[in-house]
Amino acid sequence: MSVMFRGYQNLLKKFPLGMQAIQAGTLMGLGDQLAQNVVERRKFENLDFIRTAQFFGIGFFIGGPATRTWYGILDRHFGSKGGTVALKKVACDQLLFAPSFIVILLSTISALQGGNMEDIKSRLKNDYIDILKNNYKLWPVVQLVNFALVPLHYQVLVVQSVAVLWNTYISYRTNRDTQPLH
């Protein structure tokens, strides 16, 4: 196991953005599969692997790179040590990044589901506030621990690991009206 972890560390140091994109995509896809298997209780033949691939793509192309870049920006502006630094990072993360990222996430999901601009506006009107409120129930505490205790190059991994459950919620929430449960 330590050989695998050292290999992961080496790849993370050599390709930080790429590795974090891969792990974000993988964990977002896992969150979608948990939504389909556990929450929606779909049988194997009814699983929507296109939906899972779309969630992987969102994590790979948007979530991982955006989160890693954002954490780097926060680190450059506030530093990386201390309780006050962590509080400043959480405040910026939750007041600037989270609200805008949720808009991007919901818009992307709606577009991938074939929605037009009116569908995207409707999704934002119907889901944004509730998802943002639920975001504030989970993420400030997670981010406080993350920013206070975790080195920068592991912060995306911590967030994406917790986000497996969050992504399960997002997947279920954004797909509950699109397909019948099996």
Short mmCIF file of N, CA and C in Angstrom, two decimals:
data_model
loop_
_atom_site.label_atom_id
_atom_site.label_comp_id
_atom_site.label_asym_id
_atom_site.label_seq_id
_atom_site.Cartn_x
_atom_site.Cartn_y
_atom_site.Cartn_z
N MET A 1 0.83 -1.19 0.00
CA MET A 1 0.00 0.00 0.00
C MET A 1 0.87 1.26 0.00
N SER A 2 1.98 1.21 0.73
CA SER A 2 2.84 2.40 0.76
C SER A 2 3.48 2.66 -0.60
N VAL A 3 3.70 1.62 -1.40
CA VAL A 3 4.24 1.80 -2.74
C VAL A 3 3.21 2.55 -3.60
N MET A 4 1.94 2.18 -3.48
CA MET A 4 0.88 2.87 -4.23
C MET A 4 0.77 4.33 -3.79
N PHE A 5 0.85 4.57 -2.48
CA PHE A 5 0.74 5.93 -1.97
C PHE A 5 1.92 6.78 -2.44
N ARG A 6 3.11 6.22 -2.43
CA ARG A 6 4.29 6.95 -2.91
C ARG A 6 4.16 7.23 -4.41
N GLY A 7 3.63 6.27 -5.14
CA GLY A 7 3.39 6.49 -6.57
C GLY A 7 2.38 7.62 -6.79
N TYR A 8 1.33 7.61 -5.99
CA TYR A 8 0.32 8.67 -6.06
C TYR A 8 0.96 10.02 -5.74
N GLN A 9 1.76 10.07 -4.67
CA GLN A 9 2.43 11.32 -4.29
C GLN A 9 3.34 11.82 -5.41
N ASN A 10 4.08 10.93 -6.03
CA ASN A 10 4.98 11.33 -7.11
C ASN A 10 4.19 11.88 -8.30
N LEU A 11 3.11 11.20 -8.66
CA LEU A 11 2.27 11.68 -9.77
C LEU A 11 1.63 13.02 -9.42
N LEU A 12 1.21 13.16 -8.17
CA LEU A 12 0.58 14.41 -7.72
C LEU A 12 1.57 15.57 -7.79
N LYS A 13 2.82 15.31 -7.43
CA LYS A 13 3.85 16.36 -7.51
C LYS A 13 4.21 16.68 -8.95
N LYS A 14 4.27 15.65 -9.78
CA LYS A 14 4.67 15.84 -11.18
C LYS A 14 3.54 16.43 -12.03
N PHE A 15 2.31 15.99 -11.78
CA PHE A 15 1.13 16.42 -12.55
C PHE A 15 0.00 16.83 -11.61
N PRO A 16 0.18 17.92 -10.84
CA PRO A 16 -0.84 18.25 -9.82
C PRO A 16 -2.23 18.49 -10.39
N LEU A 17 -2.33 19.25 -11.45
CA LEU A 17 -3.65 19.55 -12.01
C LEU A 17 -4.27 18.31 -12.65
N GLY A 18 -3.48 17.57 -13.38
CA GLY A 18 -3.99 16.36 -14.04
C GLY A 18 -4.45 15.30 -13.05
N MET A 19 -3.65 15.07 -12.04
CA MET A 19 -4.03 14.06 -11.03
C MET A 19 -5.28 14.48 -10.29
N GLN A 20 -5.37 15.76 -9.96
CA GLN A 20 -6.55 16.21 -9.24
C GLN A 20 -7.78 16.23 -10.14
N ALA A 21 -7.59 16.42 -11.42
CA ALA A 21 -8.71 16.31 -12.36
C ALA A 21 -9.19 14.86 -12.43
N ILE A 22 -8.25 13.92 -12.50
CA ILE A 22 -8.62 12.49 -12.55
C ILE A 22 -9.34 12.07 -11.29
N GLN A 23 -8.80 12.46 -10.12
CA GLN A 23 -9.46 12.04 -8.88
C GLN A 23 -10.82 12.71 -8.72
N ALA A 24 -10.95 13.97 -9.12
CA ALA A 24 -12.25 14.64 -9.03
C ALA A 24 -13.26 13.99 -9.96
N GLY A 25 -12.85 13.68 -11.17
CA GLY A 25 -13.75 13.01 -12.11
C GLY A 25 -14.18 11.65 -11.61
N THR A 26 -13.22 10.89 -11.12
CA THR A 26 -13.52 9.56 -10.60
C THR A 26 -14.49 9.62 -9.42
N LEU A 27 -14.25 10.54 -8.51
CA LEU A 27 -15.10 10.62 -7.32
C LEU A 27 -16.47 11.22 -7.65
N MET A 28 -16.56 12.10 -8.64
CA MET A 28 -17.88 12.58 -9.06
C MET A 28 -18.66 11.46 -9.74
N GLY A 29 -17.98 10.67 -10.57
CA GLY A 29 -18.64 9.52 -11.19
C GLY A 29 -19.11 8.53 -10.14
N LEU A 30 -18.28 8.30 -9.12
CA LEU A 30 -18.67 7.42 -8.02
C LEU A 30 -19.90 7.96 -7.30
N GLY A 31 -19.95 9.26 -7.07
CA GLY A 31 -21.12 9.86 -6.44
C GLY A 31 -22.39 9.63 -7.24
N ASP A 32 -22.28 9.73 -8.57
CA ASP A 32 -23.44 9.46 -9.42
C ASP A 32 -23.86 8.00 -9.32
N GLN A 33 -22.89 7.09 -9.33
CA GLN A 33 -23.23 5.67 -9.22
C GLN A 33 -23.87 5.37 -7.86
N LEU A 34 -23.41 6.00 -6.81
CA LEU A 34 -24.06 5.82 -5.50
C LEU A 34 -25.49 6.32 -5.54
N ALA A 35 -25.70 7.46 -6.21
CA ALA A 35 -27.07 7.98 -6.34
C ALA A 35 -27.95 6.98 -7.06
N GLN A 36 -27.46 6.43 -8.16
CA GLN A 36 -28.27 5.50 -8.95
C GLN A 36 -28.48 4.17 -8.23
N ASN A 37 -27.43 3.64 -7.61
CA ASN A 37 -27.51 2.32 -6.97
C ASN A 37 -28.15 2.35 -5.60
N VAL A 38 -27.77 3.30 -4.77
CA VAL A 38 -28.22 3.32 -3.37
C VAL A 38 -29.48 4.14 -3.19
N VAL A 39 -29.48 5.37 -3.70
CA VAL A 39 -30.62 6.26 -3.48
C VAL A 39 -31.80 5.89 -4.40
N GLU A 40 -31.51 5.78 -5.70
CA GLU A 40 -32.56 5.48 -6.67
C GLU A 40 -32.86 3.99 -6.77
N ARG A 41 -31.99 3.16 -6.25
CA ARG A 41 -32.14 1.70 -6.23
C ARG A 41 -32.39 1.11 -7.62
N ARG A 42 -31.61 1.54 -8.56
CA ARG A 42 -31.73 1.03 -9.92
C ARG A 42 -31.10 -0.35 -10.02
N LYS A 43 -31.66 -1.17 -10.87
CA LYS A 43 -31.05 -2.45 -11.20
C LYS A 43 -29.94 -2.19 -12.21
N PHE A 44 -28.99 -3.12 -12.30
CA PHE A 44 -27.84 -2.93 -13.17
C PHE A 44 -28.25 -2.56 -14.59
N GLU A 45 -29.24 -3.25 -15.12
CA GLU A 45 -29.64 -3.00 -16.51
C GLU A 45 -30.28 -1.63 -16.70
N ASN A 46 -30.65 -0.97 -15.61
CA ASN A 46 -31.26 0.35 -15.70
C ASN A 46 -30.31 1.49 -15.32
N LEU A 47 -29.05 1.15 -15.05
CA LEU A 47 -28.08 2.20 -14.72
C LEU A 47 -27.81 3.06 -15.94
N ASP A 48 -27.66 4.34 -15.70
CA ASP A 48 -27.41 5.30 -16.77
C ASP A 48 -25.91 5.64 -16.76
N PHE A 49 -25.14 4.90 -17.55
CA PHE A 49 -23.70 5.09 -17.58
C PHE A 49 -23.30 6.36 -18.32
N ILE A 50 -24.18 6.86 -19.18
CA ILE A 50 -23.93 8.15 -19.83
C ILE A 50 -23.95 9.24 -18.77
N ARG A 51 -24.91 9.19 -17.89
CA ARG A 51 -25.01 10.15 -16.78
C ARG A 51 -23.75 10.09 -15.92
N THR A 52 -23.28 8.87 -15.62
CA THR A 52 -22.07 8.71 -14.83
C THR A 52 -20.88 9.31 -15.57
N ALA A 53 -20.79 9.08 -16.86
CA ALA A 53 -19.70 9.64 -17.66
C ALA A 53 -19.77 11.17 -17.66
N GLN A 54 -20.98 11.71 -17.69
CA GLN A 54 -21.13 13.16 -17.65
C GLN A 54 -20.64 13.71 -16.30
N PHE A 55 -20.97 13.04 -15.21
CA PHE A 55 -20.49 13.47 -13.90
C PHE A 55 -18.97 13.35 -13.83
N PHE A 56 -18.41 12.27 -14.37
CA PHE A 56 -16.96 12.15 -14.44
C PHE A 56 -16.37 13.34 -15.20
N GLY A 57 -16.97 13.65 -16.34
CA GLY A 57 -16.48 14.76 -17.15
C GLY A 57 -16.55 16.10 -16.44
N ILE A 58 -17.61 16.33 -15.70
CA ILE A 58 -17.73 17.57 -14.93
C ILE A 58 -16.60 17.65 -13.90
N GLY A 59 -16.34 16.55 -13.21
CA GLY A 59 -15.25 16.55 -12.23
C GLY A 59 -13.90 16.72 -12.89
N PHE A 60 -13.69 16.00 -14.00
CA PHE A 60 -12.40 16.01 -14.69
C PHE A 60 -12.10 17.37 -15.33
N PHE A 61 -13.07 17.91 -16.05
CA PHE A 61 -12.83 19.13 -16.81
C PHE A 61 -13.11 20.42 -16.03
N ILE A 62 -13.98 20.36 -15.03
CA ILE A 62 -14.37 21.58 -14.32
C ILE A 62 -14.00 21.51 -12.84
N GLY A 63 -14.55 20.53 -12.13
CA GLY A 63 -14.41 20.47 -10.68
C GLY A 63 -12.98 20.38 -10.18
N GLY A 64 -12.24 19.40 -10.65
CA GLY A 64 -10.86 19.23 -10.19
C GLY A 64 -9.97 20.42 -10.53
N PRO A 65 -9.92 20.81 -11.81
CA PRO A 65 -9.07 21.96 -12.16
C PRO A 65 -9.49 23.27 -11.47
N ALA A 66 -10.79 23.53 -11.40
CA ALA A 66 -11.25 24.77 -10.76
C ALA A 66 -10.91 24.78 -9.27
N THR A 67 -11.14 23.66 -8.61
CA THR A 67 -10.87 23.59 -7.18
C THR A 67 -9.38 23.73 -6.90
N ARG A 68 -8.56 23.01 -7.64
CA ARG A 68 -7.11 23.08 -7.44
C ARG A 68 -6.60 24.50 -7.69
N THR A 69 -7.07 25.12 -8.76
CA THR A 69 -6.65 26.49 -9.07
C THR A 69 -7.10 27.45 -7.98
N TRP A 70 -8.33 27.30 -7.52
CA TRP A 70 -8.87 28.16 -6.47
C TRP A 70 -8.06 28.02 -5.18
N TYR A 71 -7.75 26.79 -4.80
CA TYR A 71 -6.97 26.59 -3.56
C TYR A 71 -5.58 27.20 -3.69
N GLY A 72 -5.01 27.15 -4.88
CA GLY A 72 -3.71 27.79 -5.10
C GLY A 72 -3.80 29.30 -4.95
N ILE A 73 -4.88 29.87 -5.47
CA ILE A 73 -5.10 31.32 -5.34
C ILE A 73 -5.24 31.68 -3.86
N LEU A 74 -6.06 30.93 -3.13
CA LEU A 74 -6.23 31.20 -1.71
C LEU A 74 -4.91 31.09 -0.96
N ASP A 75 -4.12 30.08 -1.30
CA ASP A 75 -2.83 29.88 -0.64
C ASP A 75 -1.88 31.04 -0.93
N ARG A 76 -1.85 31.51 -2.16
CA ARG A 76 -0.98 32.65 -2.51
C ARG A 76 -1.39 33.92 -1.79
N HIS A 77 -2.70 34.14 -1.64
CA HIS A 77 -3.17 35.38 -1.03
C HIS A 77 -3.18 35.37 0.49
N PHE A 78 -3.40 34.20 1.07
CA PHE A 78 -3.55 34.14 2.53
C PHE A 78 -2.47 33.34 3.24
N GLY A 79 -1.70 32.56 2.51
CA GLY A 79 -0.72 31.69 3.14
C GLY A 79 -1.33 30.32 3.40
N SER A 80 -0.61 29.51 4.19
CA SER A 80 -1.10 28.15 4.40
C SER A 80 -1.11 27.70 5.85
N LYS A 81 -0.75 28.55 6.77
CA LYS A 81 -0.69 28.14 8.17
C LYS A 81 -1.51 29.07 9.05
N GLY A 82 -2.14 28.47 10.07
CA GLY A 82 -2.80 29.26 11.10
C GLY A 82 -4.30 29.27 11.02
N GLY A 83 -4.90 29.44 12.19
CA GLY A 83 -6.35 29.46 12.30
C GLY A 83 -6.99 30.64 11.60
N THR A 84 -6.38 31.82 11.68
CA THR A 84 -6.93 33.00 11.02
C THR A 84 -6.88 32.83 9.50
N VAL A 85 -5.79 32.25 9.02
CA VAL A 85 -5.66 31.98 7.58
C VAL A 85 -6.78 31.04 7.14
N ALA A 86 -7.01 29.98 7.90
CA ALA A 86 -8.06 29.01 7.55
C ALA A 86 -9.43 29.68 7.54
N LEU A 87 -9.69 30.53 8.51
CA LEU A 87 -10.99 31.24 8.55
C LEU A 87 -11.16 32.15 7.34
N LYS A 88 -10.11 32.86 6.96
CA LYS A 88 -10.18 33.73 5.79
C LYS A 88 -10.45 32.91 4.52
N LYS A 89 -9.77 31.77 4.41
CA LYS A 89 -9.96 30.91 3.25
C LYS A 89 -11.38 30.37 3.19
N VAL A 90 -11.90 29.93 4.33
CA VAL A 90 -13.28 29.42 4.37
C VAL A 90 -14.26 30.51 3.98
N ALA A 91 -14.07 31.72 4.51
CA ALA A 91 -14.97 32.83 4.18
C ALA A 91 -14.96 33.09 2.68
N CYS A 92 -13.78 33.18 2.08
CA CYS A 92 -13.70 33.41 0.63
C CYS A 92 -14.29 32.24 -0.14
N ASP A 93 -13.97 31.03 0.30
CA ASP A 93 -14.46 29.84 -0.39
C ASP A 93 -15.98 29.78 -0.39
N GLN A 94 -16.57 30.06 0.75
CA GLN A 94 -18.01 29.91 0.88
C GLN A 94 -18.80 31.12 0.39
N LEU A 95 -18.18 32.28 0.35
CA LEU A 95 -18.89 33.48 -0.11
C LEU A 95 -18.64 33.79 -1.58
N LEU A 96 -17.51 33.32 -2.13
CA LEU A 96 -17.19 33.60 -3.53
C LEU A 96 -17.25 32.35 -4.41
N PHE A 97 -16.48 31.33 -4.04
CA PHE A 97 -16.37 30.15 -4.90
C PHE A 97 -17.63 29.30 -4.90
N ALA A 98 -18.12 28.93 -3.73
CA ALA A 98 -19.27 28.01 -3.66
C ALA A 98 -20.50 28.53 -4.42
N PRO A 99 -20.93 29.77 -4.19
CA PRO A 99 -22.12 30.23 -4.93
C PRO A 99 -21.93 30.21 -6.45
N SER A 100 -20.76 30.64 -6.92
CA SER A 100 -20.55 30.67 -8.36
C SER A 100 -20.35 29.26 -8.92
N PHE A 101 -19.66 28.38 -8.18
CA PHE A 101 -19.45 27.02 -8.66
C PHE A 101 -20.77 26.26 -8.75
N ILE A 102 -21.68 26.49 -7.82
CA ILE A 102 -22.99 25.83 -7.87
C ILE A 102 -23.76 26.27 -9.13
N VAL A 103 -23.65 27.54 -9.49
CA VAL A 103 -24.28 28.01 -10.74
C VAL A 103 -23.68 27.27 -11.93
N ILE A 104 -22.36 27.18 -11.98
CA ILE A 104 -21.69 26.49 -13.08
C ILE A 104 -22.08 25.01 -13.10
N LEU A 105 -22.08 24.38 -11.94
CA LEU A 105 -22.42 22.96 -11.84
C LEU A 105 -23.85 22.69 -12.32
N LEU A 106 -24.80 23.45 -11.81
CA LEU A 106 -26.20 23.24 -12.20
C LEU A 106 -26.43 23.55 -13.68
N SER A 107 -25.79 24.58 -14.18
CA SER A 107 -25.92 24.93 -15.59
C SER A 107 -25.34 23.84 -16.48
N THR A 108 -24.18 23.33 -16.10
CA THR A 108 -23.53 22.27 -16.88
C THR A 108 -24.36 21.00 -16.88
N ILE A 109 -24.85 20.60 -15.72
CA ILE A 109 -25.69 19.40 -15.63
C ILE A 109 -26.93 19.56 -16.51
N SER A 110 -27.57 20.71 -16.42
CA SER A 110 -28.77 20.94 -17.21
C SER A 110 -28.46 20.90 -18.71
N ALA A 111 -27.36 21.52 -19.10
CA ALA A 111 -26.97 21.50 -20.52
C ALA A 111 -26.67 20.08 -20.98
N LEU A 112 -25.98 19.30 -20.16
CA LEU A 112 -25.66 17.91 -20.52
C LEU A 112 -26.92 17.04 -20.59
N GLN A 113 -27.96 17.43 -19.89
CA GLN A 113 -29.22 16.71 -19.97
C GLN A 113 -30.04 17.16 -21.18
N GLY A 114 -29.46 18.02 -21.99
CA GLY A 114 -30.14 18.46 -23.21
C GLY A 114 -30.94 19.73 -23.04
N GLY A 115 -30.76 20.39 -21.91
CA GLY A 115 -31.53 21.60 -21.64
C GLY A 115 -31.07 22.79 -22.44
N ASN A 116 -32.03 23.66 -22.76
CA ASN A 116 -31.70 24.91 -23.43
C ASN A 116 -31.56 26.00 -22.36
N MET A 117 -31.40 27.26 -22.78
CA MET A 117 -31.20 28.35 -21.82
C MET A 117 -32.38 28.49 -20.85
N GLU A 118 -33.58 28.28 -21.33
CA GLU A 118 -34.76 28.36 -20.46
C GLU A 118 -34.74 27.24 -19.41
N ASP A 119 -34.32 26.05 -19.82
CA ASP A 119 -34.21 24.93 -18.88
C ASP A 119 -33.16 25.21 -17.82
N ILE A 120 -32.05 25.80 -18.24
CA ILE A 120 -30.98 26.15 -17.29
C ILE A 120 -31.48 27.18 -16.30
N LYS A 121 -32.17 28.20 -16.79
CA LYS A 121 -32.72 29.23 -15.90
C LYS A 121 -33.72 28.61 -14.91
N SER A 122 -34.53 27.70 -15.41
CA SER A 122 -35.52 27.03 -14.56
C SER A 122 -34.83 26.20 -13.48
N ARG A 123 -33.79 25.45 -13.87
CA ARG A 123 -33.03 24.64 -12.91
C ARG A 123 -32.43 25.53 -11.82
N LEU A 124 -31.85 26.65 -12.24
CA LEU A 124 -31.26 27.57 -11.26
C LEU A 124 -32.34 28.14 -10.33
N LYS A 125 -33.46 28.51 -10.90
CA LYS A 125 -34.55 29.07 -10.09
C LYS A 125 -35.08 28.04 -9.10
N ASN A 126 -35.23 26.80 -9.54
CA ASN A 126 -35.84 25.77 -8.70
C ASN A 126 -34.89 25.13 -7.70
N ASP A 127 -33.59 25.02 -8.03
CA ASP A 127 -32.68 24.24 -7.21
C ASP A 127 -31.57 25.02 -6.52
N TYR A 128 -31.19 26.17 -7.06
CA TYR A 128 -29.99 26.86 -6.58
C TYR A 128 -30.03 27.19 -5.08
N ILE A 129 -31.05 27.86 -4.63
CA ILE A 129 -31.09 28.31 -3.23
C ILE A 129 -31.06 27.12 -2.27
N ASP A 130 -31.82 26.10 -2.55
CA ASP A 130 -31.85 24.93 -1.67
C ASP A 130 -30.49 24.23 -1.63
N ILE A 131 -29.85 24.08 -2.79
CA ILE A 131 -28.53 23.44 -2.84
C ILE A 131 -27.49 24.32 -2.13
N LEU A 132 -27.56 25.62 -2.32
CA LEU A 132 -26.63 26.52 -1.63
C LEU A 132 -26.80 26.44 -0.11
N LYS A 133 -28.05 26.40 0.35
CA LYS A 133 -28.30 26.25 1.79
C LYS A 133 -27.71 24.94 2.31
N ASN A 134 -27.92 23.86 1.58
CA ASN A 134 -27.35 22.57 1.99
C ASN A 134 -25.83 22.59 1.93
N ASN A 135 -25.27 23.31 0.96
CA ASN A 135 -23.82 23.51 0.91
C ASN A 135 -23.33 24.09 2.23
N TYR A 136 -24.03 25.10 2.73
CA TYR A 136 -23.60 25.78 3.96
C TYR A 136 -23.76 24.91 5.21
N LYS A 137 -24.51 23.84 5.12
CA LYS A 137 -24.64 22.90 6.24
C LYS A 137 -23.44 21.96 6.34
N LEU A 138 -22.75 21.75 5.22
CA LEU A 138 -21.66 20.78 5.17
C LEU A 138 -20.29 21.41 5.01
N TRP A 139 -20.13 22.23 4.00
CA TRP A 139 -18.81 22.61 3.54
C TRP A 139 -18.01 23.56 4.42
N PRO A 140 -18.60 24.50 5.13
CA PRO A 140 -17.74 25.35 5.98
C PRO A 140 -16.92 24.56 7.00
N VAL A 141 -17.52 23.57 7.63
CA VAL A 141 -16.78 22.77 8.61
C VAL A 141 -15.70 21.94 7.93
N VAL A 142 -16.07 21.30 6.80
CA VAL A 142 -15.10 20.50 6.06
C VAL A 142 -13.93 21.37 5.63
N GLN A 143 -14.23 22.53 5.10
CA GLN A 143 -13.17 23.41 4.61
C GLN A 143 -12.32 23.99 5.73
N LEU A 144 -12.91 24.24 6.87
CA LEU A 144 -12.12 24.74 8.01
C LEU A 144 -11.06 23.71 8.39
N VAL A 145 -11.46 22.46 8.51
CA VAL A 145 -10.51 21.40 8.82
C VAL A 145 -9.51 21.25 7.69
N ASN A 146 -9.99 21.25 6.46
CA ASN A 146 -9.14 21.08 5.29
C ASN A 146 -8.07 22.16 5.23
N PHE A 147 -8.48 23.42 5.31
CA PHE A 147 -7.53 24.53 5.18
C PHE A 147 -6.61 24.63 6.39
N ALA A 148 -7.07 24.23 7.55
CA ALA A 148 -6.25 24.34 8.76
C ALA A 148 -5.23 23.21 8.90
N LEU A 149 -5.58 22.01 8.42
CA LEU A 149 -4.75 20.85 8.73
C LEU A 149 -4.12 20.13 7.53
N VAL A 150 -4.63 20.34 6.34
CA VAL A 150 -4.22 19.53 5.19
C VAL A 150 -3.29 20.34 4.27
N PRO A 151 -2.15 19.75 3.87
CA PRO A 151 -1.28 20.45 2.91
C PRO A 151 -2.01 20.70 1.59
N LEU A 152 -1.64 21.78 0.92
CA LEU A 152 -2.31 22.22 -0.30
C LEU A 152 -2.48 21.10 -1.32
N HIS A 153 -1.45 20.30 -1.56
CA HIS A 153 -1.53 19.30 -2.62
C HIS A 153 -2.47 18.14 -2.29
N TYR A 154 -2.97 18.06 -1.05
CA TYR A 154 -3.95 17.03 -0.69
C TYR A 154 -5.35 17.60 -0.46
N GLN A 155 -5.50 18.91 -0.53
CA GLN A 155 -6.79 19.52 -0.20
C GLN A 155 -7.90 19.12 -1.17
N VAL A 156 -7.60 19.03 -2.46
CA VAL A 156 -8.62 18.62 -3.42
C VAL A 156 -9.04 17.18 -3.14
N LEU A 157 -8.10 16.32 -2.80
CA LEU A 157 -8.43 14.93 -2.48
C LEU A 157 -9.35 14.85 -1.27
N VAL A 158 -9.08 15.63 -0.23
CA VAL A 158 -9.94 15.64 0.95
C VAL A 158 -11.34 16.09 0.57
N VAL A 159 -11.41 17.20 -0.17
CA VAL A 159 -12.71 17.74 -0.56
C VAL A 159 -13.46 16.75 -1.45
N GLN A 160 -12.77 16.17 -2.42
CA GLN A 160 -13.45 15.24 -3.32
C GLN A 160 -13.86 13.95 -2.62
N SER A 161 -13.12 13.56 -1.59
CA SER A 161 -13.52 12.37 -0.82
C SER A 161 -14.82 12.64 -0.07
N VAL A 162 -14.92 13.78 0.58
CA VAL A 162 -16.17 14.16 1.24
C VAL A 162 -17.25 14.40 0.19
N ALA A 163 -16.82 14.92 -0.95
CA ALA A 163 -17.78 15.25 -2.01
C ALA A 163 -18.42 14.03 -2.64
N VAL A 164 -17.92 12.84 -2.38
CA VAL A 164 -18.61 11.65 -2.89
C VAL A 164 -20.05 11.68 -2.40
N LEU A 165 -20.24 11.97 -1.13
CA LEU A 165 -21.61 12.06 -0.59
C LEU A 165 -22.34 13.28 -1.16
N TRP A 166 -21.65 14.41 -1.25
CA TRP A 166 -22.24 15.62 -1.82
C TRP A 166 -22.64 15.37 -3.28
N ASN A 167 -21.77 14.72 -4.03
CA ASN A 167 -22.06 14.44 -5.44
C ASN A 167 -23.23 13.46 -5.58
N THR A 168 -23.36 12.56 -4.63
CA THR A 168 -24.51 11.66 -4.63
C THR A 168 -25.79 12.49 -4.50
N TYR A 169 -25.76 13.43 -3.57
CA TYR A 169 -26.91 14.33 -3.37
C TYR A 169 -27.18 15.15 -4.63
N ILE A 170 -26.12 15.75 -5.20
CA ILE A 170 -26.29 16.59 -6.40
C ILE A 170 -26.83 15.75 -7.57
N SER A 171 -26.28 14.56 -7.74
CA SER A 171 -26.74 13.70 -8.83
C SER A 171 -28.21 13.35 -8.66
N TYR A 172 -28.58 12.93 -7.47
CA TYR A 172 -29.98 12.59 -7.22
C TYR A 172 -30.86 13.83 -7.43
N ARG A 173 -30.45 14.93 -6.83
CA ARG A 173 -31.25 16.16 -6.87
C ARG A 173 -31.47 16.64 -8.30
N THR A 174 -30.45 16.55 -9.13
CA THR A 174 -30.55 17.09 -10.49
C THR A 174 -31.12 16.09 -11.48
N ASN A 175 -31.37 14.87 -11.05
CA ASN A 175 -31.91 13.85 -11.95
C ASN A 175 -33.23 13.28 -11.47
N ARG A 176 -33.73 13.72 -10.36
CA ARG A 176 -34.93 13.11 -9.79
C ARG A 176 -36.17 13.30 -10.66
N ASP A 177 -36.18 14.34 -11.46
CA ASP A 177 -37.36 14.59 -12.30
C ASP A 177 -37.13 14.20 -13.76
N THR A 178 -35.93 13.70 -14.09
CA THR A 178 -35.64 13.43 -15.50
C THR A 178 -35.94 12.02 -15.93
N GLN A 179 -35.87 11.06 -14.99
CA GLN A 179 -36.10 9.67 -15.36
C GLN A 179 -36.86 8.96 -14.25
N PRO A 180 -37.73 8.05 -14.62
CA PRO A 180 -38.44 7.30 -13.58
C PRO A 180 -37.50 6.37 -12.83
N LEU A 181 -37.77 6.17 -11.55
CA LEU A 181 -36.98 5.24 -10.75
C LEU A 181 -37.38 3.82 -11.10
N HIS A 182 -36.40 2.92 -11.02
CA HIS A 182 -36.65 1.51 -11.35
C HIS A 182 -36.45 0.66 -10.11
#
